[in-house]
Tab-separated table of C-alpha atoms in Angstrom:
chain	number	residue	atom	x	y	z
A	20	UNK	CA	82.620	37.908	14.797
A	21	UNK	CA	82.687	38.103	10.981
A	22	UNK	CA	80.624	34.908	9.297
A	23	UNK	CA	81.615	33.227	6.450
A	24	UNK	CA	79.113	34.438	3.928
A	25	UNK	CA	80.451	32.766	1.124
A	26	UNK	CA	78.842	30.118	-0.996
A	27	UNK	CA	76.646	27.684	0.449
A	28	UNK	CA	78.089	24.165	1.929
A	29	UNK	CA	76.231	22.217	-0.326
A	30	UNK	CA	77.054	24.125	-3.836
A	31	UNK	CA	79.279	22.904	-6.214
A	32	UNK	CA	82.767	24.893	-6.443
A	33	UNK	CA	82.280	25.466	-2.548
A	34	UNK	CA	85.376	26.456	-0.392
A	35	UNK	CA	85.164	27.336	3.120
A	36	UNK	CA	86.950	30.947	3.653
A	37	UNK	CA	87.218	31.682	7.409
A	38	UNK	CA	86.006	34.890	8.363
A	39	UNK	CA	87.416	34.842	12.195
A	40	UNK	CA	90.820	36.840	13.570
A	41	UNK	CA	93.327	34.751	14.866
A	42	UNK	CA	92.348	36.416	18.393
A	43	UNK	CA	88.869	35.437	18.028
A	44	UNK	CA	89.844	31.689	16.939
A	45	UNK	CA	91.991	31.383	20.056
A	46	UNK	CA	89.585	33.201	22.734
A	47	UNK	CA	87.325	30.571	21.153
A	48	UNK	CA	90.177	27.772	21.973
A	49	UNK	CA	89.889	28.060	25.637
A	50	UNK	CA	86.002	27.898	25.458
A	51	UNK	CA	86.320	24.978	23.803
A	52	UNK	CA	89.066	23.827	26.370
A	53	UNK	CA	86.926	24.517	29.009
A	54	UNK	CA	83.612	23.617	27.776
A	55	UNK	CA	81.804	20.477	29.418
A	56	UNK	CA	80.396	19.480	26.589
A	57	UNK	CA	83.685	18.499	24.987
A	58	UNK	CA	84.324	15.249	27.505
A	59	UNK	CA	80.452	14.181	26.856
A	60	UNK	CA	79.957	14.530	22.874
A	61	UNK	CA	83.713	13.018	22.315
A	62	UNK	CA	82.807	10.135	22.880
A	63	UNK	CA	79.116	9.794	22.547
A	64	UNK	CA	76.826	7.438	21.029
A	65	UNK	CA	73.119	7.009	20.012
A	66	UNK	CA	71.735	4.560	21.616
A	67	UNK	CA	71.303	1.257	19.401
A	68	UNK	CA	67.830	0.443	20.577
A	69	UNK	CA	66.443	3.715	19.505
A	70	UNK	CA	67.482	4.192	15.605
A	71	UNK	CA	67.299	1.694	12.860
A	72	UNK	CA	69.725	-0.671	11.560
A	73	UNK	CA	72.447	0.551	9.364
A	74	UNK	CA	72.293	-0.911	5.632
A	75	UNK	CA	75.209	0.026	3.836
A	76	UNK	CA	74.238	1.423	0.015
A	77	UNK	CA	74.858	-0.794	-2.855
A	78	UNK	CA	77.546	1.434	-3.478
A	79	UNK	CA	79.495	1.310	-0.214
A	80	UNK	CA	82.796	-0.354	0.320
A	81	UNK	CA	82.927	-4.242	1.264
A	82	UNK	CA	86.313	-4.197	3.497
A	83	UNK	CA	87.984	-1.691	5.773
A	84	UNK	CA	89.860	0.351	5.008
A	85	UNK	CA	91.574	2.943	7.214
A	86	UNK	CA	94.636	6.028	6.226
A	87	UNK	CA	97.564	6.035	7.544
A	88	UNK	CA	98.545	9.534	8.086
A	89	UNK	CA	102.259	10.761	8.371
A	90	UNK	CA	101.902	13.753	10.740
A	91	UNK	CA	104.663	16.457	10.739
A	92	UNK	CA	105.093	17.061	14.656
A	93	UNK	CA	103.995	20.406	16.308
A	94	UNK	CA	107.023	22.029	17.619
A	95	UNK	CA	105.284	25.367	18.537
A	96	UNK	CA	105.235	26.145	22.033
A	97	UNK	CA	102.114	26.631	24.357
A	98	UNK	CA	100.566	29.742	26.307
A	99	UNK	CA	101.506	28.663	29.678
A	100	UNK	CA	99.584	28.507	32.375
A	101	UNK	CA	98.577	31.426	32.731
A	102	UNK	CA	97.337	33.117	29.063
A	103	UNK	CA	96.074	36.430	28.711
A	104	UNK	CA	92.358	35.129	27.208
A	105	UNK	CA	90.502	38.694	27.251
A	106	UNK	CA	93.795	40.110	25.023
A	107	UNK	CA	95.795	36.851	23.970
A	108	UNK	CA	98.676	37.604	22.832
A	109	UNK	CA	100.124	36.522	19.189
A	110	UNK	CA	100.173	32.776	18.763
A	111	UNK	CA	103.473	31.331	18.975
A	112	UNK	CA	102.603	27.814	16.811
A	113	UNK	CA	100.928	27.758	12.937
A	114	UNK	CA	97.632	26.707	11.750
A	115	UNK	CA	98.130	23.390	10.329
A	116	UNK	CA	94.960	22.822	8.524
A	117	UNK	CA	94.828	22.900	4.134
A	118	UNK	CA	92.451	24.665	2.449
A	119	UNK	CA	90.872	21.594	1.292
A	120	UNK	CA	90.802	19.953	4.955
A	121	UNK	CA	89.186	23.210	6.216
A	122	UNK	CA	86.684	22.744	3.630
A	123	UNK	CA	86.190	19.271	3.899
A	124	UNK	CA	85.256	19.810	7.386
A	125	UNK	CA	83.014	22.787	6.608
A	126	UNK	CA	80.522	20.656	4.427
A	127	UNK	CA	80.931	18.032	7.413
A	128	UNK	CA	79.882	20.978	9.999
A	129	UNK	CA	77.159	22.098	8.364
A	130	UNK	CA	75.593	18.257	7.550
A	131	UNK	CA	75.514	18.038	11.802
A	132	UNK	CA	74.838	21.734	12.221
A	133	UNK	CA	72.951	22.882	9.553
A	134	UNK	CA	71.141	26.220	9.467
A	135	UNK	CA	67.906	26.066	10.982
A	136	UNK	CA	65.783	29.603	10.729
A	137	UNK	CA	67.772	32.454	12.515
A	138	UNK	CA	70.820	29.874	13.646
A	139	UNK	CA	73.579	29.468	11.394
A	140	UNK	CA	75.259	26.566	10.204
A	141	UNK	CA	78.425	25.479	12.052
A	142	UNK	CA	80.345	27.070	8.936
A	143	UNK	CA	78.650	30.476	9.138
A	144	UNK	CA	80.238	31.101	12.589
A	145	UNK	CA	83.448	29.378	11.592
A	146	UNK	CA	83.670	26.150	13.637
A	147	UNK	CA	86.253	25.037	10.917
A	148	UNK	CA	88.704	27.761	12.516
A	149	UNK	CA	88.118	26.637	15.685
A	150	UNK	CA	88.709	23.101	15.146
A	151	UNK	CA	92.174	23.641	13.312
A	152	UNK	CA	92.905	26.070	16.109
A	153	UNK	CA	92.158	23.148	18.193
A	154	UNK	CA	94.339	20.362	16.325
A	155	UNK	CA	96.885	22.771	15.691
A	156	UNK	CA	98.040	23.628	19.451
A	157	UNK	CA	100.757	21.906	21.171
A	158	UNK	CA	99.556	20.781	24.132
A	159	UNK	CA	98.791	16.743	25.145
A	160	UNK	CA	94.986	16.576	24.765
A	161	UNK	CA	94.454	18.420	20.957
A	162	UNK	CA	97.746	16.613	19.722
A	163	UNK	CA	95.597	13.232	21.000
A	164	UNK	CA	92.446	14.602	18.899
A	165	UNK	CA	94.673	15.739	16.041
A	166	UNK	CA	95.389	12.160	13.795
A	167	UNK	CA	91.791	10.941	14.311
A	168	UNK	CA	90.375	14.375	13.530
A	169	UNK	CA	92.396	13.937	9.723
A	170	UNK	CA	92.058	10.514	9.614
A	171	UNK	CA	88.299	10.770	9.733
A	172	UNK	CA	88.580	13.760	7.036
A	173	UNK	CA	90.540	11.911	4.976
A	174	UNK	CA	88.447	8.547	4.799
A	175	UNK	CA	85.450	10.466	3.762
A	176	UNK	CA	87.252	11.175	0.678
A	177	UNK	CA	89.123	7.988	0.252
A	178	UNK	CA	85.356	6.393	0.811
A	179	UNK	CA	84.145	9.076	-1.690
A	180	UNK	CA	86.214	8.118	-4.251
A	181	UNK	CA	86.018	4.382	-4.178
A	182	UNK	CA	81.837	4.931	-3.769
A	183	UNK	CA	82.098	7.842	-6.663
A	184	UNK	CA	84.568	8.707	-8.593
A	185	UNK	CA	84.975	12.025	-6.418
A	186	UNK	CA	86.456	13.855	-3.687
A	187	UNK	CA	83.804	13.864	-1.094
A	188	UNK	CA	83.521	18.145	-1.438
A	189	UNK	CA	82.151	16.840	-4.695
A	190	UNK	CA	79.792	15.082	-4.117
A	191	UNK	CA	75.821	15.744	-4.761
A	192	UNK	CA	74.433	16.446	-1.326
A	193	UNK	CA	72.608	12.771	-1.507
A	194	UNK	CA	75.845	10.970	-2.004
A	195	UNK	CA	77.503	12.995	0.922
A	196	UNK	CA	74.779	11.760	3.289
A	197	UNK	CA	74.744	7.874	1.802
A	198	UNK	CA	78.504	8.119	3.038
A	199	UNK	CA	77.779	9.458	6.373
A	200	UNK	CA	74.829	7.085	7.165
A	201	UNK	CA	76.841	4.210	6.998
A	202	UNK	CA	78.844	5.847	9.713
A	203	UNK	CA	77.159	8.098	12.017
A	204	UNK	CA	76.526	6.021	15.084
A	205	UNK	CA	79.011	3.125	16.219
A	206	UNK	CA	76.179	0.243	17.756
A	207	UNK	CA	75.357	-3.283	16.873
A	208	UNK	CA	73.956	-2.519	13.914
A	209	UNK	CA	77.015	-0.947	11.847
A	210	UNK	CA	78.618	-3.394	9.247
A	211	UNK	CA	82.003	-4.403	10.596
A	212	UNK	CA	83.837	-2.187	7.694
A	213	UNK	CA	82.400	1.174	9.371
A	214	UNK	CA	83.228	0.431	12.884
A	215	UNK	CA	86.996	2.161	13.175
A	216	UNK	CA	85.688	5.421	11.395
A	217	UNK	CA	82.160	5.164	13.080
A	218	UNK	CA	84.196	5.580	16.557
A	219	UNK	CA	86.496	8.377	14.389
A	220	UNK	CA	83.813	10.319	13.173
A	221	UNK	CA	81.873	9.962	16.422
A	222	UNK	CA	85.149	12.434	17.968
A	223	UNK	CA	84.693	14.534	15.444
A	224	UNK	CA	80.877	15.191	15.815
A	225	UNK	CA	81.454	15.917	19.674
A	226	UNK	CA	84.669	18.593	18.792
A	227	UNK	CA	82.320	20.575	15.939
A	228	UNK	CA	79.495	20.453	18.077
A	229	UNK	CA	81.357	21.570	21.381
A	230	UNK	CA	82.887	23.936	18.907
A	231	UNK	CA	79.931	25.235	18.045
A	232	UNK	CA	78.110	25.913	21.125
A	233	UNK	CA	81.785	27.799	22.398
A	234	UNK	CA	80.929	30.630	20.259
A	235	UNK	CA	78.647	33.398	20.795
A	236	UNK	CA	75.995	32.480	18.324
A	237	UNK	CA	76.039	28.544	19.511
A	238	UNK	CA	75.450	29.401	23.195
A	239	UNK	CA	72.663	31.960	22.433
A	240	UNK	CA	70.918	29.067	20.708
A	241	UNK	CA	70.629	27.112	23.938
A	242	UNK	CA	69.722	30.491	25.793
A	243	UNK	CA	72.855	30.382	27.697
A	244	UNK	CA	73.120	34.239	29.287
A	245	UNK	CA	76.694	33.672	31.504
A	246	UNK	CA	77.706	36.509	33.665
A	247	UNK	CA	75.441	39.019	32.940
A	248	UNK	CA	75.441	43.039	35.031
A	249	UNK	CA	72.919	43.618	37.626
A	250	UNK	CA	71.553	47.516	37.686
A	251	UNK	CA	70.985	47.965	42.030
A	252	UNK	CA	71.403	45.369	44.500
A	253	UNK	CA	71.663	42.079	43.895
A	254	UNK	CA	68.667	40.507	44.378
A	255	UNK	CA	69.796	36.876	45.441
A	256	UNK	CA	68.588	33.663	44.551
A	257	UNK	CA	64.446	33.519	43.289
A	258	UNK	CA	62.663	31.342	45.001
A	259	UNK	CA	62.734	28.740	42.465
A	260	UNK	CA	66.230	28.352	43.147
A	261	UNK	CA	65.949	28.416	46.879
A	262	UNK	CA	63.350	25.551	46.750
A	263	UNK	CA	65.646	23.363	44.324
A	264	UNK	CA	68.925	24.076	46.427
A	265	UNK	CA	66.830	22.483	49.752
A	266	UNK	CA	65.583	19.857	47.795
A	267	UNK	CA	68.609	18.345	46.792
A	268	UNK	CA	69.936	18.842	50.248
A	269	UNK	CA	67.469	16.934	51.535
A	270	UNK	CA	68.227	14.152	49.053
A	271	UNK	CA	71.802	14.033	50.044
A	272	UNK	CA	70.840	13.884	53.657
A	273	UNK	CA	71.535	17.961	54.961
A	274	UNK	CA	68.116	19.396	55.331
A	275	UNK	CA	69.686	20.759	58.331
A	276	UNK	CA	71.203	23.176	56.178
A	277	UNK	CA	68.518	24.203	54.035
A	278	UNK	CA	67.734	27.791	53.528
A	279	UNK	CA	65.080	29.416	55.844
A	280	UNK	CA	63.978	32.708	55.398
């Protein structure tokens, strides 16, 4: 997979430049579609008893405020039910991310993933692609994610410029992060104005970071090894694993069908 080596999220005159094939953005689609994580981070929350409470800067906005987005419908057609994932073949429906959307959501990515030593940032390993992959195909569930996805992108900048003066891409990395405090984490503590794009921006946290853990570099991270080839026989289960499958069996009441060797 090709990274985006390009200039850094967080430099001025910054545009995110995908460096992923259209086969590689949709092999990373069904990941995503299939990851578990997806359900879980969607909708997640910190919990409010655990993290301070949310003062909004001097500079933030006093009232809601909320876009209202007029979507031009997917008409492409899906896959079916049966898609060729190892050789997909050419997709029948457009990307329907801009330029400035896709890098938007790149200095987003990389303020939730940023790099840290060896792993890249979200960007690097184009998450942006895989999120407009993701809003861009016609089927129920990603046309669901697709207006709260841009409506979230398209606060930040309407926030941007009433806090600013400026388009949130330009932005000093301090102002970005003045915005997104005020909106990270939906709990008792967030001012009243925040709490529509707190629950917004919350779905789009769980789709970059599902996104990010679908690709190759996101699930060697969390030492994920997936089917793997064994030289010789298979070895079975270690031990380990025998003694934690009888465990739980026991717990649910079927030690009589624990493992003895």
């Amino acid at each position: 997979m090709t990274k985006n080596t390009k200039l850094n999220s967080e430099e001025p005159g910054y545009q995110y430049q995908s460096g992923m094939t259209r086969r590689d953005s949709l092999k990373l689609l069904a990941a995503l579609a299939a990851s578990t994580m997806l359900p879980l981070l969607a909708g997640c929350e910190k919990p409010a008893g655990n993290v301070a409470p949310a003062v909004p800067t001097a500079a933030a906005t006093t009232g809601e405020h909320w876009p209202e987005l007029q979507l031009t419908p997917i008409g492409g057609k899906g896959y079916g039910k049966d898609p060729n994932l190892i050789m997909p073949p050419k997709s029948p429906w457009p990307l329907t991310m801009t330029a400035a959307q896709l890098t938007l959501l790149a200095i987003v990515a990389d303020i939730l993933i940023p790099r840290d030593g060896q792993v890249p940032a979200a960007s690097e390993v184009n998450v942006p692609a895989v999120v407009d992959e993701w809003i861009s195909a016609p089927y129920e569930r990603q046309q669901q994610d697709r207006p709260v996805i841009l409506a979230a992108l398209t606060w930040l900048d309407d926030e941007a410029t009433m806090r600013y003066q400026a388009t949130f891409a330009k932005l000093t990395p301090a102002q970005r992060l003045t915005i997104i405090d005020d909106i990270a984490y939906n709990n008792e503590q967030t001012p009243q104005q925040f709490k529509r794009i707190a629950n917004a921006f919350s779905h789009l946290r769980g789709l970059v970071v599902a996104a990010f853990f679908a690709t190759p570099e996101g699930t060697k991270d969390i030492g994920y090894v997936g089917n793997v080839p064994i030289a010789g026989d298979y070895p079975g289960p270690t031990p380990e694993a025998y003694a934690h499958l009888n465990k739980v069996l026991a717990e649910l009441g079927l030690a009589e069908f624990a493992y003895k060797a």
